[in-house]
């Protein structure tokens, strides 16, 4: 176990790194040529313009007002000034609720830390179990060990203090979670009630449309909803498989960027034409004129794009058995989205349509029947990814064990024994090594989620976040605790009986406190400071600005504001909840480090949400039930670990007392789920009717069909250089005119079609009734 000196050195390194990042940010954000990097949100909203190009040449790039540098920390109070209602209007409910997760961390852990340091730390410190063990077994324990439950003798009555504190911490956490769940549910319903008109409020996504030998997918969808939703159906848009067309368009954009780059290069030096090689990565192949090469490639791609567009429009195989169906009212859409459409529950599957920005179009082209197979494959792949990642985790843990390093590499013994080197290896290196190993994990998990076939960006991010959390739980938490310094400990863990697992975890948790402290400082202190510096977007923007930008529009496209990254940010927060709740009773020294993370991260991300991030979608905080569930899992894990630890401390009579805690926690979770979760998965018909009634009163002549009929056209069809937007939209929209059915069974008999499973009267009868 590392000493306080090792932790102090790690803290000094990380605090210094964070200070350097913040100082660099404070200077760079004041420079005019970085304005679009650090304030892109205001540019996108049209509330900020580029710094003046007039005046001295130097002033266009460098801020010469030295008084502004004295106020380099004024971004901190500025980030806290915007009230929450204004923040919701400015950035959306998703961003505002995401920030509340950090506030929950502060609400939970600040009182717990005060109570733990006032009660548990003195109880632990005033014992001498570790001192006796060191004398009898020639062991060495640090001051950090003496602050943990490990310093309490086996069978001591003082262990009841920890049991009482476990109850207090659990009840306080549940109280905060209940109040927050109620608050967020209320915010969501209020947001949906006050929100402006959006296409997804009137639209459902229909999947697994059954094939019909007599009608096309579009005709089949139209007839089904005219029959079964005659008073509310308005229009629909079938889903096209335009994935190849999208790839061609992206390739063309890339080629045009290169053409712009070489044109700019020629404009700066017209003495010679730019040349390039056509081989792999421009390193081999024949040498050609770069401008002529890209111009000819763009011409070829334009022809391919036109041919592919025509093929998609005319080939029935490019039409998927899915459609976006829009209704005249929100009430009609809510009824359709939340009910079963056919006696066969595997066809005509309806769900709320994502908002147009949220649709992940590539996955809508995946046949519905293959989704289960894809998810099974990714489930198996994720299992092996999680299992084999134990190897680098074991390596990271070996870095925290000086004895293990000296055993494997005895020639390093003299170097490692140096005080500074030893403190660096134990107190800093393991945390940064684990951080480096996890760099590519979010990208891998997002690729797996896309392969599984989820149809919206929000569902992709929630799925990737769920996998990331599970990975962190198994590998970063359990793996770091269990693997220790070698894989043989992992092998013994796997081979032992299941009822011994809580025991093993409970004993190992206090021993790994210093490792997690170093990880928190690397990831939660220096890492968060690096987030605000935005070094990667800064470099990319200036490279684009130098090589590709010719117009003001090009400069706007060079901005990369990014988004919250829910798939990476939320699982990271949940890891800190897990560590805080597990160590609150066992080793309270961890809590101040976690509180610093929550406070600092809240400040940084509030600044980023106000000035930088531009969310790709708005889900109305649909992710909140997942956040609540994961905190509950962390709470139960802490209770099970404490029970396992007390079992090894000859405190068997405490186990029945602690058994009530997970039972009460599970009951609390089910209570909250039944009380609040429906607000996040269903839309109340009463709310829908109220909004419809108000809208009809305020806008009696609203052309809702004109508003909805082009909302869910694939964006790739709207991107056309040869046709204006209006003609493209008219070409791809689906008119909702009454088309006589070709299906004989519906013309002559009210019996349902064997294919579609419909059971409504024929279309002519419906037309007569409506007339």
XYZ file of C-alpha atoms in Angstrom:
771
model
C 0.000 0.000 0.000
C 1.264 3.430 -0.933
C 2.116 5.910 1.801
C 0.757 9.393 2.318
C 3.970 10.659 0.719
C 3.272 8.660 -2.454
C -0.275 10.022 -2.591
C 1.059 13.522 -1.936
C 3.472 13.279 -4.860
C 0.700 12.008 -7.154
C -1.570 14.834 -6.003
C 1.166 17.381 -6.660
C 1.800 16.040 -10.186
C -1.897 15.993 -11.083
C -2.644 19.374 -9.526
C 0.301 20.884 -11.389
C -0.878 19.273 -14.646
C -4.414 20.543 -14.090
C -3.074 24.046 -13.307
C -1.015 24.082 -16.512
C -4.067 23.009 -18.542
C -6.250 25.674 -16.935
C -3.607 28.359 -17.390
C -3.167 27.423 -21.060
C -6.953 27.503 -21.526
C -7.226 30.885 -19.819
C -4.646 32.351 -22.234
C -5.774 30.609 -25.426
C -9.469 31.477 -24.997
C -8.633 35.188 -24.963
C -6.919 35.114 -28.367
C -9.118 36.310 -31.277
C -7.966 33.547 -33.630
C -9.196 30.908 -31.135
C -12.609 32.463 -30.638
C -14.447 29.886 -32.774
C -12.802 27.022 -30.887
C -13.797 28.100 -27.383
C -17.156 29.782 -28.138
C -18.615 27.858 -31.112
C -22.088 27.523 -29.581
C -22.655 31.266 -29.740
C -21.572 31.317 -33.395
C -24.017 28.523 -34.241
C -26.795 30.486 -32.556
C -25.839 33.610 -34.517
C -25.146 35.579 -31.329
C -21.426 36.028 -31.859
C -19.384 37.107 -34.866
C -15.733 36.823 -35.763
C -13.419 39.358 -34.113
C -12.895 42.505 -36.155
C -10.489 42.197 -39.076
C -9.688 45.900 -39.001
C -6.955 47.561 -36.996
C -3.425 46.415 -36.366
C -2.438 43.115 -37.941
C -1.246 41.674 -34.633
C -4.570 42.460 -32.910
C -6.368 40.150 -35.325
C -4.567 37.196 -33.784
C -3.344 38.211 -30.313
C -5.201 39.905 -27.472
C -3.037 42.854 -26.435
C -5.303 43.964 -23.592
C -3.162 42.884 -20.663
C -5.885 43.717 -18.145
C -7.947 40.791 -19.482
C -5.162 38.386 -18.517
C -5.506 39.446 -14.888
C -9.064 38.155 -14.964
C -8.095 34.774 -16.445
C -10.287 32.864 -13.961
C -13.469 34.858 -14.600
C -14.858 31.964 -16.675
C -15.549 30.079 -13.428
C -18.153 32.447 -11.903
C -19.501 33.111 -15.399
C -20.197 29.381 -15.829
C -22.361 29.392 -12.690
C -24.399 32.529 -13.445
C -26.858 31.144 -15.984
C -29.963 29.864 -14.111
C -31.246 26.377 -14.898
C -34.420 27.422 -16.820
C -32.300 29.627 -19.067
C -29.766 26.801 -19.437
C -32.558 24.483 -20.626
C -33.633 27.034 -23.246
C -30.023 27.548 -24.275
C -28.727 23.963 -24.390
C -31.701 21.635 -23.939
C -32.999 19.408 -21.162
C -30.468 16.626 -21.849
C -27.568 18.951 -21.043
C -29.205 20.432 -17.950
C -30.075 17.011 -16.498
C -26.610 15.684 -17.325
C -25.171 18.430 -15.117
C -27.516 17.395 -12.339
C -25.707 14.048 -12.154
C -22.620 15.902 -10.886
C -24.788 17.815 -8.418
C -26.187 14.523 -7.122
C -22.620 13.401 -6.468
C -22.043 16.503 -4.367
C -25.399 16.144 -2.573
C -24.645 12.531 -1.674
C -20.941 12.604 -0.853
C -20.425 15.945 0.915
C -22.660 15.009 3.899
C -21.388 11.418 3.832
C -17.766 12.619 3.875
C -18.390 14.988 6.790
C -20.087 12.244 8.783
C -17.481 9.614 7.874
C -14.564 11.847 8.867
C -16.301 12.871 12.071
C -17.237 9.328 13.156
C -15.499 6.550 11.212
C -12.011 8.012 10.809
C -11.502 8.501 14.580
C -12.896 5.004 15.227
C -10.458 3.485 12.723
C -7.430 5.594 13.726
C -7.669 4.918 17.443
C -7.322 1.146 17.001
C -4.066 -0.813 16.785
C -4.922 -3.964 14.816
C -2.440 -3.169 12.029
C 0.320 -2.288 14.505
C -0.070 -5.665 16.215
C -0.140 -7.437 12.839
C 3.035 -5.634 11.727
C 4.840 -6.734 14.889
C 3.712 -10.360 14.801
C 3.977 -10.912 11.048
C 6.775 -8.448 10.154
C 4.367 -6.510 7.959
C 4.312 -2.856 6.990
C 1.220 -0.714 6.955
C 0.882 2.927 6.007
C -1.038 5.763 7.597
C -3.710 5.289 4.952
C -4.285 1.724 6.175
C -4.780 3.043 9.696
C -7.634 5.269 8.474
C -9.511 2.271 7.062
C -11.657 -0.441 8.591
C -8.627 -2.754 8.332
C -7.267 -1.155 11.525
C -10.280 -2.330 13.570
C -9.582 -5.666 15.356
C -11.560 -8.749 14.400
C -14.723 -9.183 16.456
C -14.496 -5.655 17.891
C -17.700 -3.979 19.014
C -16.527 -0.901 17.112
C -17.549 -2.625 13.903
C -21.156 -1.803 14.829
C -20.278 1.828 14.131
C -19.596 0.903 10.517
C -22.874 -1.019 10.313
C -24.847 1.960 11.626
C -23.055 4.277 9.195
C -23.872 1.890 6.323
C -27.567 2.316 7.174
C -27.233 6.088 7.455
C -25.373 6.360 4.127
C -27.915 4.109 2.393
C -30.926 6.050 3.655
C -29.332 9.382 2.732
C -28.439 8.167 -0.771
C -31.966 6.835 -1.340
C -33.480 10.085 -0.087
C -31.365 12.147 -2.510
C -32.155 9.759 -5.380
C -35.901 9.897 -4.672
C -35.980 13.700 -4.600
C -33.880 13.892 -7.755
C -35.965 11.310 -9.654
C -39.135 13.255 -8.791
C -37.496 16.535 -9.844
C -36.188 15.235 -13.172
C -39.510 13.528 -13.998
C -41.290 16.830 -13.321
C -38.730 18.695 -15.461
C -39.255 16.246 -18.314
C -43.053 16.531 -18.277
C -42.827 20.309 -18.046
C -40.313 20.372 -20.892
C -42.535 18.233 -23.126
C -45.562 20.388 -22.272
C -43.811 23.687 -23.001
C -41.716 22.507 -25.915
C -42.332 23.948 -29.334
C -43.814 21.829 -32.085
C -41.484 19.063 -33.278
C -42.030 16.382 -35.953
C -41.380 13.515 -33.530
C -44.381 14.587 -31.419
C -46.667 13.546 -34.288
C -44.692 10.627 -35.724
C -44.128 6.952 -34.978
C -41.580 4.587 -36.471
C -43.196 1.431 -37.858
C -40.929 -1.575 -38.362
C -41.363 -5.099 -39.662
C -44.059 -4.167 -42.130
C -45.309 -7.538 -43.457
C -44.759 -8.216 -47.169
C -47.792 -8.091 -49.440
C -47.800 -9.620 -52.909
C -50.355 -7.105 -54.187
C -48.999 -3.825 -52.852
C -45.761 -1.970 -52.347
C -44.504 -1.157 -48.872
C -45.738 2.421 -49.199
C -49.232 1.387 -50.305
C -49.387 -1.275 -47.611
C -48.462 1.209 -44.884
C -50.925 3.796 -46.128
C -53.851 1.386 -46.344
C -53.129 -0.168 -42.953
C -53.172 3.167 -41.137
C -56.082 4.581 -43.116
C -58.100 1.565 -42.008
C -56.909 1.300 -38.400
C -56.349 5.003 -37.620
C -58.845 6.652 -40.019
C -59.394 9.844 -38.029
C -55.767 10.573 -37.172
C -53.480 9.255 -39.942
C -51.939 12.077 -41.977
C -48.939 11.016 -44.061
C -45.959 8.688 -44.104
C -42.455 8.330 -45.458
C -40.985 4.926 -46.247
C -37.388 4.138 -45.289
C -34.883 3.749 -48.128
C -31.623 1.854 -48.048
C -29.411 4.752 -49.080
C -26.235 3.605 -47.340
C -24.223 3.284 -50.558
C -25.457 6.688 -51.728
C -24.424 8.198 -48.401
C -20.924 6.736 -48.722
C -20.583 8.207 -52.214
C -21.679 11.649 -51.015
C -19.221 11.544 -48.103
C -16.456 10.473 -50.443
C -17.287 13.360 -52.750
C -17.140 15.838 -49.863
C -13.741 14.499 -48.915
C -12.519 14.894 -52.500
C -13.846 18.465 -52.608
C -11.927 19.293 -49.434
C -8.725 18.068 -51.054
C -9.523 20.048 -54.219
C -10.016 23.165 -52.076
C -6.713 22.488 -50.336
C -4.760 22.250 -53.602
C -6.536 25.288 -55.091
C -5.529 27.289 -52.023
C -1.996 25.983 -52.364
C -1.881 27.086 -56.004
C -3.309 30.509 -55.085
C -0.481 31.040 -52.576
C 2.203 29.994 -55.074
C 1.111 29.996 -58.728
C 4.620 29.369 -60.039
C 3.993 25.614 -60.248
C 1.000 23.314 -60.219
C 0.643 21.042 -57.152
C 1.430 17.390 -57.854
C 0.515 14.166 -56.018
C 0.885 10.382 -56.192
C -2.222 8.282 -56.754
C -1.076 5.239 -54.780
C -1.664 4.211 -51.173
C -1.713 7.260 -48.860
C -0.029 9.308 -51.583
C 3.266 7.471 -51.028
C 3.432 5.509 -54.255
C 1.896 5.300 -57.717
C 2.062 7.591 -60.728
C 2.623 11.312 -60.230
C -0.261 13.465 -61.520
C -1.572 17.023 -61.368
C -3.486 17.129 -58.050
C -6.141 19.662 -59.125
C -6.936 17.875 -62.386
C -6.982 14.499 -60.592
C -9.493 15.558 -57.935
C -11.621 17.477 -60.431
C -11.956 14.367 -62.624
C -12.650 12.149 -59.588
C -15.386 14.533 -58.433
C -16.985 14.445 -61.894
C -17.018 10.632 -61.803
C -18.497 10.612 -58.327
C -21.200 13.093 -59.355
C -22.286 10.718 -62.112
C -22.199 7.742 -59.727
C -24.268 9.680 -57.195
C -26.900 10.565 -59.807
C -27.111 6.930 -60.957
C -27.335 5.641 -57.386
C -30.041 8.173 -56.552
C -32.108 6.995 -59.503
C -31.542 3.361 -58.568
C -32.732 3.928 -55.024
C -35.818 5.706 -56.314
C -36.780 2.969 -58.801
C -35.602 -0.291 -57.203
C -38.228 -1.860 -54.894
C -35.448 -3.747 -53.082
C -34.081 -0.457 -51.801
C -37.306 0.202 -49.884
C -37.146 -1.281 -46.386
C -40.169 -2.732 -44.541
C -40.261 0.310 -42.269
C -41.787 3.771 -42.378
C -42.238 6.990 -40.461
C -45.983 7.508 -40.041
C -47.272 10.956 -39.036
C -50.623 11.770 -37.473
C -52.871 14.799 -37.308
C -52.576 15.037 -33.541
C -50.153 14.195 -30.781
C -52.936 12.169 -29.203
C -53.207 9.949 -32.273
C -49.446 9.434 -32.379
C -49.346 8.582 -28.654
C -52.102 5.990 -29.049
C -50.346 4.363 -32.003
C -46.863 4.392 -30.432
C -48.048 2.861 -27.160
C -50.409 0.146 -28.408
C -50.216 -3.167 -30.292
C -51.301 -2.735 -33.907
C -52.008 -6.324 -34.971
C -53.023 -9.642 -33.466
C -49.602 -10.850 -34.593
C -47.226 -9.121 -32.141
C -44.201 -9.573 -34.409
C -45.436 -7.336 -37.263
C -46.474 -3.678 -37.476
C -44.206 -2.824 -34.545
C -44.581 0.820 -33.544
C -42.453 3.058 -31.335
C -41.996 6.769 -30.931
C -39.955 8.147 -33.801
C -36.701 9.827 -32.812
C -36.498 13.478 -33.683
C -35.064 13.931 -37.221
C -31.623 14.944 -35.883
C -31.547 11.834 -33.716
C -32.226 9.288 -36.471
C -29.298 7.012 -37.304
C -30.299 6.344 -40.900
C -27.739 3.657 -41.681
C -29.301 1.236 -39.196
C -32.850 1.684 -40.448
C -31.784 -0.260 -43.531
C -30.992 -3.348 -41.434
C -33.736 -6.017 -41.713
C -35.588 -6.249 -38.426
C -35.328 -10.042 -38.285
C -31.520 -9.844 -38.176
C -31.365 -7.537 -35.157
C -31.654 -10.347 -32.592
C -28.829 -12.277 -34.257
C -26.646 -9.177 -34.375
C -27.209 -8.463 -30.690
C -26.388 -12.037 -29.762
C -23.117 -11.827 -31.698
C -22.188 -8.523 -30.035
C -23.096 -9.936 -26.618
C -20.604 -12.762 -27.102
C -17.989 -10.349 -28.493
C -18.426 -8.032 -25.514
C -17.956 -10.948 -23.108
C -14.604 -11.853 -24.661
C -13.544 -8.199 -24.828
C -14.269 -7.823 -21.120
C -12.572 -11.098 -20.172
C -9.357 -10.589 -22.148
C -8.986 -7.030 -20.894
C -8.095 -8.584 -17.551
C -4.570 -9.027 -18.934
C -3.730 -5.286 -19.224
C -5.554 -4.695 -15.925
C -3.249 -7.221 -14.253
C -0.269 -5.433 -15.811
C -1.484 -2.085 -14.457
C -1.852 -3.578 -10.998
C 1.679 -4.952 -11.170
C 2.912 -1.367 -11.543
C 1.388 -0.550 -8.161
C 3.306 -3.395 -6.520
C 6.969 -2.573 -5.951
C 7.747 -6.087 -4.758
C 6.278 -7.556 -7.933
C 8.370 -5.302 -10.162
C 11.547 -6.113 -8.276
C 10.786 -9.820 -8.526
C 10.203 -9.701 -12.286
C 12.999 -7.217 -13.020
C 15.628 -7.436 -10.233
C 18.047 -5.224 -12.189
C 15.665 -2.278 -11.550
C 15.745 -2.721 -7.764
C 18.336 -0.016 -7.130
C 16.489 2.521 -9.266
C 13.029 1.749 -7.893
C 14.171 2.011 -4.275
C 14.943 5.703 -4.797
C 12.307 7.593 -2.816
C 11.079 9.835 -5.637
C 11.014 7.030 -8.221
C 9.165 4.730 -5.838
C 6.572 7.401 -5.060
C 6.136 8.114 -8.798
C 5.712 4.412 -9.700
C 3.233 3.668 -6.922
C 1.400 6.977 -6.746
C 1.093 8.088 -10.391
C 2.084 5.452 -12.956
C -0.776 2.933 -12.409
C -3.466 5.579 -12.851
C -2.030 6.998 -16.068
C -1.388 3.489 -17.461
C -5.009 2.464 -16.913
C -6.186 5.722 -18.495
C -4.101 5.013 -21.600
C -5.421 1.447 -21.897
C -8.998 2.767 -21.892
C -8.511 5.387 -24.634
C -9.872 3.324 -27.530
C -12.574 1.488 -25.597
C -15.421 4.023 -26.213
C -14.849 3.862 -29.976
C -14.946 0.058 -29.934
C -18.154 -0.009 -27.871
C -19.854 2.537 -30.152
C -18.961 0.421 -33.197
C -20.496 -2.589 -31.472
C -23.677 -0.628 -30.729
C -23.962 0.446 -34.362
C -23.580 -3.153 -35.492
C -26.440 -4.125 -33.177
C -28.771 -1.945 -35.246
C -30.193 0.716 -32.940
C -32.047 3.331 -34.971
C -31.217 6.558 -33.151
C -28.104 8.317 -31.902
C -29.555 8.543 -28.394
C -30.209 4.795 -28.204
C -26.729 4.113 -29.607
C -25.150 6.258 -26.910
C -27.281 4.744 -24.147
C -26.354 1.232 -25.285
C -22.644 2.093 -25.472
C -22.885 3.761 -22.051
C -24.472 0.632 -20.579
C -21.674 -1.529 -21.984
C -19.016 0.932 -20.833
C -20.440 0.936 -17.301
C -20.499 -2.866 -17.190
C -16.923 -2.932 -18.490
C -15.808 -0.449 -15.824
C -17.586 -2.441 -13.136
C -16.025 -5.762 -14.123
C -12.560 -4.680 -15.202
C -11.692 -1.333 -13.655
C -13.373 -2.017 -10.302
C -13.546 -5.789 -9.775
C -10.542 -6.458 -12.005
C -8.334 -3.959 -10.180
C -9.393 -5.372 -6.818
C -9.065 -9.056 -7.671
C -6.142 -9.357 -10.079
C -3.625 -7.766 -7.754
C -0.125 -8.282 -8.995
C -0.576 -11.455 -11.003
C -3.114 -13.525 -12.920
C -2.832 -16.391 -10.446
C -5.000 -14.391 -8.040
C -7.606 -14.085 -10.794
C -7.427 -17.836 -11.325
C -8.016 -18.498 -7.624
C -10.949 -16.088 -7.667
C -12.579 -17.901 -10.593
C -12.123 -21.343 -9.040
C -13.486 -20.539 -5.599
C -17.121 -21.100 -4.594
C -19.643 -18.337 -5.314
C -20.435 -17.693 -1.638
C -16.770 -16.762 -1.069
C -16.762 -14.030 -3.725
C -18.203 -11.269 -1.462
C -15.587 -12.241 1.116
C -12.762 -11.916 -1.398
C -14.024 -8.577 -2.673
C -14.602 -7.231 0.828
C -11.071 -8.081 1.950
C -9.460 -6.696 -1.208
C -11.386 -3.385 -1.353
C -9.482 -1.544 1.442
C -6.148 -2.736 0.036
C -6.782 -1.029 -3.327
C -7.791 2.374 -1.992
C -4.540 4.065 -2.995
C -4.750 2.741 -6.549
C -8.203 4.237 -6.995
C -7.070 7.497 -5.401
C -4.317 7.804 -8.027
C -6.793 6.931 -10.802
C -9.261 9.562 -9.574
C -6.551 12.213 -9.620
C -5.343 11.286 -13.112
C -8.771 10.875 -14.698
C -10.928 13.151 -12.564
C -8.562 16.040 -11.932
C -6.018 16.329 -14.744
C -8.369 14.615 -17.222
C -11.200 17.096 -16.586
C -8.786 20.022 -16.882
C -7.675 18.593 -20.231
C -11.333 18.501 -21.296
C -11.679 22.272 -21.083
C -8.404 22.900 -22.919
C -9.805 21.101 -26.019
C -6.361 20.563 -27.502
C -7.500 18.195 -30.279
C -10.330 20.447 -31.617
C -7.965 23.419 -31.386
C -5.315 21.760 -33.572
C -7.837 20.392 -36.093
C -9.568 23.760 -36.450
C -6.347 25.619 -37.194
C -5.211 22.974 -39.680
C -8.548 23.258 -41.517
C -8.475 27.039 -41.242
C -5.011 27.204 -42.767
C -5.391 24.639 -45.543
C -9.089 24.455 -46.486
C -10.932 27.633 -45.503
C -11.709 30.032 -48.324
C -15.054 31.543 -47.271
C -16.861 32.364 -44.035
C -19.038 29.286 -44.568
C -15.898 27.121 -44.766
C -14.762 28.641 -41.472
C -18.074 27.738 -39.840
C -17.793 24.140 -41.070
C -14.249 23.939 -39.679
C -15.633 24.411 -36.160
C -16.066 21.206 -34.203
C -18.068 22.032 -31.067
C -18.628 18.370 -30.244
C -21.270 17.184 -27.798
C -21.529 15.854 -24.266
C -20.518 12.334 -25.263
C -23.043 10.602 -23.012
C -21.618 7.194 -23.955
C -18.292 8.058 -22.280
C -19.105 10.748 -19.735
C -21.963 9.074 -17.863
C -20.194 5.716 -17.256
C -17.190 7.621 -15.929
C -19.422 9.459 -13.448
C -20.971 6.151 -12.399
C -17.543 4.697 -11.639
C -17.009 7.521 -9.142
C -20.399 6.849 -7.564
C -19.382 3.201 -7.235
C -16.010 4.006 -5.678
C -17.482 6.592 -3.331
C -20.265 4.377 -2.016
C -18.030 1.297 -1.654
C -15.243 3.145 0.158
C -17.452 5.455 2.256
C -17.606 2.946 5.118
C -14.359 1.041 4.510
C -11.788 3.749 3.659
C -13.299 7.256 3.950
C -10.029 8.926 2.912
C -11.155 8.377 -0.702
C -14.205 10.650 -0.369
C -12.482 14.089 -0.529
C -10.841 13.133 -3.837
C -14.238 12.172 -5.282
C -15.853 15.393 -4.034
C -13.141 17.427 -5.786
C -13.925 15.523 -8.998
C -17.679 16.176 -8.837
C -17.251 19.867 -8.021
C -14.550 20.526 -10.615
C -16.294 18.491 -13.335
C -19.598 20.304 -12.710
C -17.861 23.651 -13.185
C -15.995 22.571 -16.334
C -18.925 20.872 -18.064
C -21.288 23.744 -17.249
C -18.855 26.070 -19.020
C -18.576 23.681 -21.964
C -22.350 23.258 -22.293
C -22.908 27.015 -22.266
C -20.108 27.965 -24.664
C -18.971 24.924 -26.639
C -21.038 21.764 -26.938
C -23.813 21.562 -29.518
C -25.981 18.507 -28.869
C -26.775 16.350 -31.890
C -30.228 15.507 -30.526
C -32.672 16.138 -27.687
C -34.181 13.125 -25.914
C -35.874 14.951 -23.043
C -33.615 13.314 -20.423
C -34.728 9.820 -21.480
C -31.461 8.476 -20.053
C -32.339 9.284 -16.434
C -33.734 5.832 -15.436
C -30.380 4.326 -16.469
C -28.526 6.801 -14.246
C -30.761 5.968 -11.281
C -30.385 2.218 -11.824
C -26.588 2.346 -11.918
C -26.352 4.306 -8.682
C -28.595 1.663 -7.101
C -26.218 -1.048 -8.374
C -23.301 0.835 -6.786
C -25.200 1.038 -3.512
C -25.944 -2.703 -3.451
C -22.335 -3.487 -4.363
C -21.112 -1.451 -1.392
C -23.464 -3.341 0.930
C -22.419 -6.773 -0.364
C -18.704 -5.867 -0.097
C -19.179 -4.704 3.487
C -20.971 -7.933 4.378
C -18.115 -9.935 2.872
C -15.511 -7.956 4.802
C -17.326 -8.265 8.134
C -17.598 -12.017 7.609
C -13.786 -12.211 7.670
C -13.639 -10.079 10.831
C -15.454 -12.623 13.014
C -18.553 -10.462 13.052
C -21.052 -13.075 11.885
C -23.859 -11.584 13.990
C -23.684 -8.435 11.836
C -24.483 -10.258 8.593
C -28.246 -10.714 9.289
C -28.455 -7.026 10.207
C -26.793 -5.993 6.939
C -28.920 -8.373 4.858
C -31.837 -5.985 5.250
C -29.942 -3.224 3.401
C -29.873 -4.729 -0.130
C -33.485 -5.877 0.327
C -34.574 -2.353 1.267
C -32.520 -0.890 -1.590
C -34.131 -3.210 -4.159
C -37.577 -2.336 -2.782
C -36.717 1.355 -3.090
C -35.614 0.869 -6.707
C -38.877 -0.897 -7.610
C -40.885 1.801 -5.863
C -39.145 4.584 -7.847
C -39.483 2.592 -11.055
C -43.227 2.217 -10.594
C -43.664 5.816 -9.460
C -41.569 7.738 -11.978
C -40.268 5.632 -14.879
C -43.448 5.870 -16.973
C -42.717 9.585 -17.434
C -39.599 8.580 -19.399
C -41.058 5.809 -21.589
C -44.647 6.905 -22.209
C -46.411 10.113 -23.172
C -49.596 10.771 -21.141
C -52.688 11.019 -23.363
C -53.974 13.823 -21.154
C -50.861 15.903 -21.893
C -51.121 15.120 -25.608
C -54.770 16.187 -25.744
C -54.033 19.432 -23.877
C -51.285 20.388 -26.314
C -53.439 19.498 -29.320
C -56.363 21.558 -28.002
C -54.163 24.579 -27.333
C -52.545 24.318 -30.747
C -55.901 24.132 -32.545
C -57.083 27.210 -30.662
C -53.940 29.228 -31.368
C -53.296 28.089 -34.951
C -56.596 26.942 -36.491
C -55.236 27.140 -40.044
C -51.953 25.313 -39.442
C -50.819 23.240 -42.443
C -49.549 20.298 -40.411
C -49.114 18.068 -43.447
C -46.786 20.545 -45.093
C -44.807 20.693 -41.858
C -44.489 16.906 -41.484
C -44.317 15.382 -44.949
C -40.643 16.253 -45.535
C -39.427 15.923 -41.931
C -38.266 12.314 -42.243
C -36.840 12.278 -45.744
C -33.330 10.826 -45.647
C -30.973 13.848 -45.414
C -28.865 12.477 -48.228
C -31.758 13.083 -50.623
C -31.881 16.724 -49.589
C -28.219 17.259 -50.412
C -28.314 17.906 -54.117
C -26.280 20.229 -56.259
C -28.284 19.733 -59.423
C -31.765 20.351 -57.978
C -33.043 22.942 -55.553
C -34.314 21.855 -52.155
C -37.978 22.191 -53.100
C -37.769 19.908 -56.127
C -35.785 17.310 -54.219
C -38.313 17.306 -51.400
C -41.205 16.967 -53.836
C -39.449 14.084 -55.529
C -38.974 12.050 -52.370
C -42.083 12.906 -50.346
C -44.899 10.388 -50.160
C -48.271 11.928 -50.918
C -51.058 10.711 -48.676
C -53.765 10.452 -51.310
C -56.369 7.733 -51.153
C -55.186 4.925 -53.402
C -57.702 2.145 -54.143
C -56.452 -1.105 -52.735
C -55.281 -3.861 -55.055
C -55.874 -6.532 -52.440
C -58.899 -8.616 -53.518
C -59.739 -9.822 -49.997
C -60.316 -6.249 -48.879
C -62.441 -5.341 -51.867
C -64.902 -8.154 -51.506
C -64.883 -9.249 -47.856
C -64.362 -7.808 -44.390
C -62.166 -10.795 -43.479
C -58.547 -9.973 -42.694
C -55.754 -10.478 -45.169
C -53.704 -13.611 -44.472
C -50.542 -11.609 -45.010
C -51.141 -8.379 -43.137
C -53.311 -9.613 -40.323
C -55.589 -6.564 -40.653
C -59.161 -6.922 -39.525
C -60.772 -3.687 -40.600
C -63.347 -3.018 -43.318
C -62.321 -2.287 -46.858
C -60.894 1.015 -47.984
C -63.966 2.021 -50.068
C -66.125 1.648 -46.954
C -63.760 3.892 -44.976
C -63.804 6.489 -47.748
C -67.627 6.463 -47.789
C -67.763 6.932 -44.004
C -65.314 9.825 -44.102
C -67.280 11.488 -46.888
